[in-house]
JSON list of C-alpha atoms in Angstrom, two decimals:
[
{"chain": "W", "resi": 1, "resn": "MET", "atom": "CA", "xyz": [75.23, 114.11, 96.37]},
{"chain": "W", "resi": 2, "resn": "TYR", "atom": "CA", "xyz": [72.91, 115.09, 93.58]},
{"chain": "W", "resi": 3, "resn": "TYR", "atom": "CA", "xyz": [70.90, 112.74, 91.38]},
{"chain": "W", "resi": 4, "resn": "LYS", "atom": "CA", "xyz": [69.18, 112.98, 88.02]},
{"chain": "W", "resi": 5, "resn": "PHE", "atom": "CA", "xyz": [67.09, 110.63, 85.92]},
{"chain": "W", "resi": 6, "resn": "SER", "atom": "CA", "xyz": [69.08, 108.95, 83.21]},
{"chain": "W", "resi": 7, "resn": "GLY", "atom": "CA", "xyz": [67.11, 108.61, 80.00]},
{"chain": "W", "resi": 8, "resn": "PHE", "atom": "CA", "xyz": [69.47, 105.88, 78.81]},
{"chain": "W", "resi": 9, "resn": "ALA", "atom": "CA", "xyz": [69.55, 103.68, 81.92]},
{"chain": "W", "resi": 10, "resn": "GLN", "atom": "CA", "xyz": [66.00, 104.62, 83.06]},
{"chain": "W", "resi": 11, "resn": "ARG", "atom": "CA", "xyz": [67.09, 105.14, 86.66]},
{"chain": "W", "resi": 12, "resn": "LEU", "atom": "CA", "xyz": [68.63, 107.68, 88.98]},
{"chain": "W", "resi": 13, "resn": "VAL", "atom": "CA", "xyz": [72.33, 108.29, 88.57]},
{"chain": "W", "resi": 14, "resn": "GLY", "atom": "CA", "xyz": [74.78, 110.54, 90.37]},
{"chain": "W", "resi": 15, "resn": "ALA", "atom": "CA", "xyz": [75.21, 114.02, 88.91]},
{"chain": "W", "resi": 16, "resn": "THR", "atom": "CA", "xyz": [76.61, 117.45, 89.61]},
{"chain": "W", "resi": 17, "resn": "ALA", "atom": "CA", "xyz": [74.38, 120.16, 91.05]},
{"chain": "W", "resi": 18, "resn": "ALA", "atom": "CA", "xyz": [74.09, 121.95, 87.72]},
{"chain": "W", "resi": 19, "resn": "ALA", "atom": "CA", "xyz": [73.17, 118.76, 85.87]},
{"chain": "W", "resi": 20, "resn": "ALA", "atom": "CA", "xyz": [70.66, 117.74, 88.54]},
{"chain": "W", "resi": 21, "resn": "TYR", "atom": "CA", "xyz": [68.77, 121.00, 88.26]},
{"chain": "W", "resi": 22, "resn": "THR", "atom": "CA", "xyz": [68.73, 121.00, 84.45]},
{"chain": "W", "resi": 23, "resn": "PRO", "atom": "CA", "xyz": [67.58, 117.48, 83.61]},
{"chain": "W", "resi": 24, "resn": "GLN", "atom": "CA", "xyz": [68.09, 115.92, 80.19]},
{"chain": "W", "resi": 25, "resn": "GLY", "atom": "CA", "xyz": [70.46, 118.70, 79.25]},
{"chain": "W", "resi": 26, "resn": "LEU", "atom": "CA", "xyz": [67.74, 121.36, 79.20]},
{"chain": "W", "resi": 27, "resn": "LYS", "atom": "CA", "xyz": [68.97, 124.84, 79.92]},
{"chain": "W", "resi": 28, "resn": "PRO", "atom": "CA", "xyz": [66.77, 127.62, 81.30]},
{"chain": "W", "resi": 29, "resn": "LEU", "atom": "CA", "xyz": [65.64, 130.20, 78.77]},
{"chain": "W", "resi": 30, "resn": "VAL", "atom": "CA", "xyz": [65.74, 133.08, 81.22]},
{"chain": "W", "resi": 31, "resn": "PRO", "atom": "CA", "xyz": [69.12, 134.39, 82.31]},
{"chain": "W", "resi": 32, "resn": "THR", "atom": "CA", "xyz": [70.14, 133.42, 85.83]},
{"chain": "W", "resi": 33, "resn": "GLU", "atom": "CA", "xyz": [71.42, 136.91, 86.56]},
{"chain": "W", "resi": 34, "resn": "SER", "atom": "CA", "xyz": [68.93, 139.65, 87.29]},
{"chain": "W", "resi": 35, "resn": "PRO", "atom": "CA", "xyz": [69.14, 142.56, 84.85]},
{"chain": "W", "resi": 36, "resn": "ALA", "atom": "CA", "xyz": [70.44, 145.88, 86.08]},
{"chain": "W", "resi": 37, "resn": "LEU", "atom": "CA", "xyz": [67.83, 148.46, 87.00]},
{"chain": "W", "resi": 38, "resn": "ILE", "atom": "CA", "xyz": [67.48, 151.12, 84.39]},
{"chain": "W", "resi": 39, "resn": "PHE", "atom": "CA", "xyz": [65.28, 153.58, 86.24]},
{"chain": "W", "resi": 40, "resn": "GLY", "atom": "CA", "xyz": [65.99, 152.50, 89.82]},
{"chain": "W", "resi": 41, "resn": "THR", "atom": "CA", "xyz": [65.54, 155.13, 92.51]},
{"chain": "W", "resi": 42, "resn": "SER", "atom": "CA", "xyz": [65.56, 155.09, 96.28]},
{"chain": "W", "resi": 43, "resn": "LYS", "atom": "CA", "xyz": [62.91, 157.76, 96.87]},
{"chain": "W", "resi": 44, "resn": "PRO", "atom": "CA", "xyz": [59.18, 157.38, 96.13]},
{"chain": "W", "resi": 45, "resn": "PRO", "atom": "CA", "xyz": [57.64, 159.38, 93.32]},
{"chain": "W", "resi": 46, "resn": "SER", "atom": "CA", "xyz": [56.18, 162.68, 94.45]},
{"chain": "W", "resi": 47, "resn": "ASP", "atom": "CA", "xyz": [53.07, 162.63, 92.24]},
{"chain": "W", "resi": 48, "resn": "LEU", "atom": "CA", "xyz": [51.43, 159.67, 94.06]},
{"chain": "W", "resi": 49, "resn": "PRO", "atom": "CA", "xyz": [49.26, 160.34, 97.13]},
{"chain": "W", "resi": 50, "resn": "ALA", "atom": "CA", "xyz": [50.17, 158.87, 100.50]},
{"chain": "W", "resi": 51, "resn": "ALA", "atom": "CA", "xyz": [49.69, 155.11, 101.01]},
{"chain": "W", "resi": 52, "resn": "GLU", "atom": "CA", "xyz": [47.21, 155.74, 103.84]},
{"chain": "W", "resi": 53, "resn": "SER", "atom": "CA", "xyz": [44.55, 156.93, 101.40]},
{"chain": "W", "resi": 54, "resn": "PHE", "atom": "CA", "xyz": [44.70, 153.55, 99.60]},
{"chain": "W", "resi": 55, "resn": "LEU", "atom": "CA", "xyz": [44.70, 151.31, 102.66]},
{"chain": "W", "resi": 56, "resn": "GLY", "atom": "CA", "xyz": [41.91, 152.80, 104.75]},
{"chain": "W", "resi": 57, "resn": "LYS", "atom": "CA", "xyz": [41.54, 151.97, 108.44]},
{"chain": "W", "resi": 58, "resn": "ASN", "atom": "CA", "xyz": [43.37, 148.98, 109.88]},
{"chain": "W", "resi": 59, "resn": "LYS", "atom": "CA", "xyz": [40.66, 146.63, 111.21]},
{"chain": "W", "resi": 60, "resn": "VAL", "atom": "CA", "xyz": [42.98, 143.91, 112.53]},
{"chain": "W", "resi": 61, "resn": "PRO", "atom": "CA", "xyz": [43.27, 145.20, 116.15]},
{"chain": "W", "resi": 62, "resn": "ASP", "atom": "CA", "xyz": [39.49, 145.50, 116.42]},
{"chain": "W", "resi": 63, "resn": "LEU", "atom": "CA", "xyz": [38.94, 142.00, 115.06]},
{"chain": "W", "resi": 64, "resn": "GLN", "atom": "CA", "xyz": [41.61, 140.62, 117.40]},
{"chain": "W", "resi": 65, "resn": "LYS", "atom": "CA", "xyz": [39.68, 142.04, 120.35]},
{"chain": "W", "resi": 66, "resn": "VAL", "atom": "CA", "xyz": [36.47, 140.43, 119.12]},
{"chain": "W", "resi": 67, "resn": "PHE", "atom": "CA", "xyz": [37.95, 136.98, 118.43]},
{"chain": "W", "resi": 68, "resn": "GLN", "atom": "CA", "xyz": [40.19, 136.81, 121.52]},
{"chain": "W", "resi": 69, "resn": "ARG", "atom": "CA", "xyz": [37.41, 137.71, 123.97]},
{"chain": "W", "resi": 70, "resn": "SER", "atom": "CA", "xyz": [36.76, 134.80, 126.35]},
{"chain": "W", "resi": 71, "resn": "ASP", "atom": "CA", "xyz": [32.97, 134.60, 126.32]},
{"chain": "W", "resi": 72, "resn": "GLY", "atom": "CA", "xyz": [32.60, 130.85, 125.78]},
{"chain": "W", "resi": 73, "resn": "LEU", "atom": "CA", "xyz": [31.51, 131.11, 122.14]},
{"chain": "W", "resi": 74, "resn": "PRO", "atom": "CA", "xyz": [33.33, 129.22, 119.39]},
{"chain": "W", "resi": 75, "resn": "VAL", "atom": "CA", "xyz": [35.27, 131.34, 116.90]},
{"chain": "W", "resi": 76, "resn": "HIS", "atom": "CA", "xyz": [32.82, 130.74, 114.06]},
{"chain": "W", "resi": 77, "resn": "LEU", "atom": "CA", "xyz": [29.97, 132.35, 116.09]},
{"chain": "W", "resi": 78, "resn": "LYS", "atom": "CA", "xyz": [31.77, 135.34, 117.65]},
{"chain": "W", "resi": 79, "resn": "ARG", "atom": "CA", "xyz": [30.52, 138.02, 115.25]},
{"chain": "W", "resi": 80, "resn": "GLY", "atom": "CA", "xyz": [26.86, 137.73, 116.17]},
{"chain": "W", "resi": 81, "resn": "VAL", "atom": "CA", "xyz": [23.69, 137.28, 114.14]},
{"chain": "W", "resi": 82, "resn": "PRO", "atom": "CA", "xyz": [25.21, 136.90, 110.64]},
{"chain": "W", "resi": 83, "resn": "ASP", "atom": "CA", "xyz": [27.50, 134.12, 111.86]},
{"chain": "W", "resi": 84, "resn": "LYS", "atom": "CA", "xyz": [24.60, 132.37, 113.63]},
{"chain": "W", "resi": 85, "resn": "MET", "atom": "CA", "xyz": [22.44, 132.57, 110.50]},
{"chain": "W", "resi": 86, "resn": "LEU", "atom": "CA", "xyz": [25.22, 131.19, 108.31]},
{"chain": "W", "resi": 87, "resn": "TYR", "atom": "CA", "xyz": [25.91, 128.38, 110.80]},
{"chain": "W", "resi": 88, "resn": "ARG", "atom": "CA", "xyz": [22.24, 127.41, 111.09]},
{"chain": "W", "resi": 89, "resn": "THR", "atom": "CA", "xyz": [21.75, 127.53, 107.31]},
{"chain": "W", "resi": 90, "resn": "THR", "atom": "CA", "xyz": [24.78, 125.30, 106.80]},
{"chain": "W", "resi": 91, "resn": "MET", "atom": "CA", "xyz": [23.55, 122.84, 109.42]},
{"chain": "W", "resi": 92, "resn": "ALA", "atom": "CA", "xyz": [20.04, 122.77, 107.90]},
{"chain": "W", "resi": 93, "resn": "LEU", "atom": "CA", "xyz": [21.40, 122.14, 104.40]},
{"chain": "W", "resi": 94, "resn": "THR", "atom": "CA", "xyz": [23.71, 119.42, 105.70]},
{"chain": "W", "resi": 95, "resn": "ILE", "atom": "CA", "xyz": [20.97, 117.62, 107.61]},
{"chain": "W", "resi": 96, "resn": "GLY", "atom": "CA", "xyz": [18.49, 118.09, 104.74]},
{"chain": "W", "resi": 97, "resn": "GLY", "atom": "CA", "xyz": [21.01, 116.75, 102.22]},
{"chain": "W", "resi": 98, "resn": "THR", "atom": "CA", "xyz": [21.73, 113.72, 104.40]},
{"chain": "W", "resi": 99, "resn": "ILE", "atom": "CA", "xyz": [18.04, 112.93, 104.74]},
{"chain": "W", "resi": 100, "resn": "TYR", "atom": "CA", "xyz": [17.53, 113.39, 100.98]},
{"chain": "W", "resi": 101, "resn": "CYS", "atom": "CA", "xyz": [20.41, 110.99, 100.24]},
{"chain": "W", "resi": 102, "resn": "LEU", "atom": "CA", "xyz": [19.09, 108.37, 102.64]},
{"chain": "W", "resi": 103, "resn": "VAL", "atom": "CA", "xyz": [15.58, 108.58, 101.15]},
{"chain": "W", "resi": 104, "resn": "ALA", "atom": "CA", "xyz": [16.99, 108.38, 97.62]},
{"chain": "W", "resi": 105, "resn": "LEU", "atom": "CA", "xyz": [19.05, 105.32, 98.56]},
{"chain": "W", "resi": 106, "resn": "TYR", "atom": "CA", "xyz": [16.01, 103.67, 100.14]},
{"chain": "W", "resi": 107, "resn": "ILE", "atom": "CA", "xyz": [13.87, 104.30, 97.05]},
{"chain": "W", "resi": 108, "resn": "ALA", "atom": "CA", "xyz": [16.64, 103.08, 94.72]},
{"chain": "W", "resi": 109, "resn": "SER", "atom": "CA", "xyz": [17.06, 99.88, 96.72]},
{"chain": "W", "resi": 110, "resn": "GLN", "atom": "CA", "xyz": [13.37, 98.87, 96.40]},
{"chain": "W", "resi": 111, "resn": "PRO", "atom": "CA", "xyz": [12.65, 96.21, 93.76]},
{"chain": "W", "resi": 112, "resn": "LYS", "atom": "CA", "xyz": [10.83, 97.35, 90.64]},
{"chain": "W", "resi": 113, "resn": "ASN", "atom": "CA", "xyz": [7.36, 95.83, 90.12]},
{"chain": "W", "resi": 114, "resn": "LYS", "atom": "CA", "xyz": [6.44, 95.63, 86.46]}
]
């Protein structure tokens, strides 16, 4: 069963599939049928170079070897020094921000002496 919102009754009422997908009588502006291909062809154009020159080397198998190695390190530290530096910087900023917020809250909670 399909439902649509009735603008008159202000509630859901039963409807046909076509009416449920075009609420309030709105009809789609684009045709539902796809247009026929004018210049469709089944062979690739000959003036383009091979797809390999665009893609470069596939790095996925190499990265899978790195990340699936069982060396006891968490995934976010497996790629060495850059990952460790990013992790430590993030931790330092997090801890520094927490301390800053706590100090700011402490200062804001002190009574003003005028």
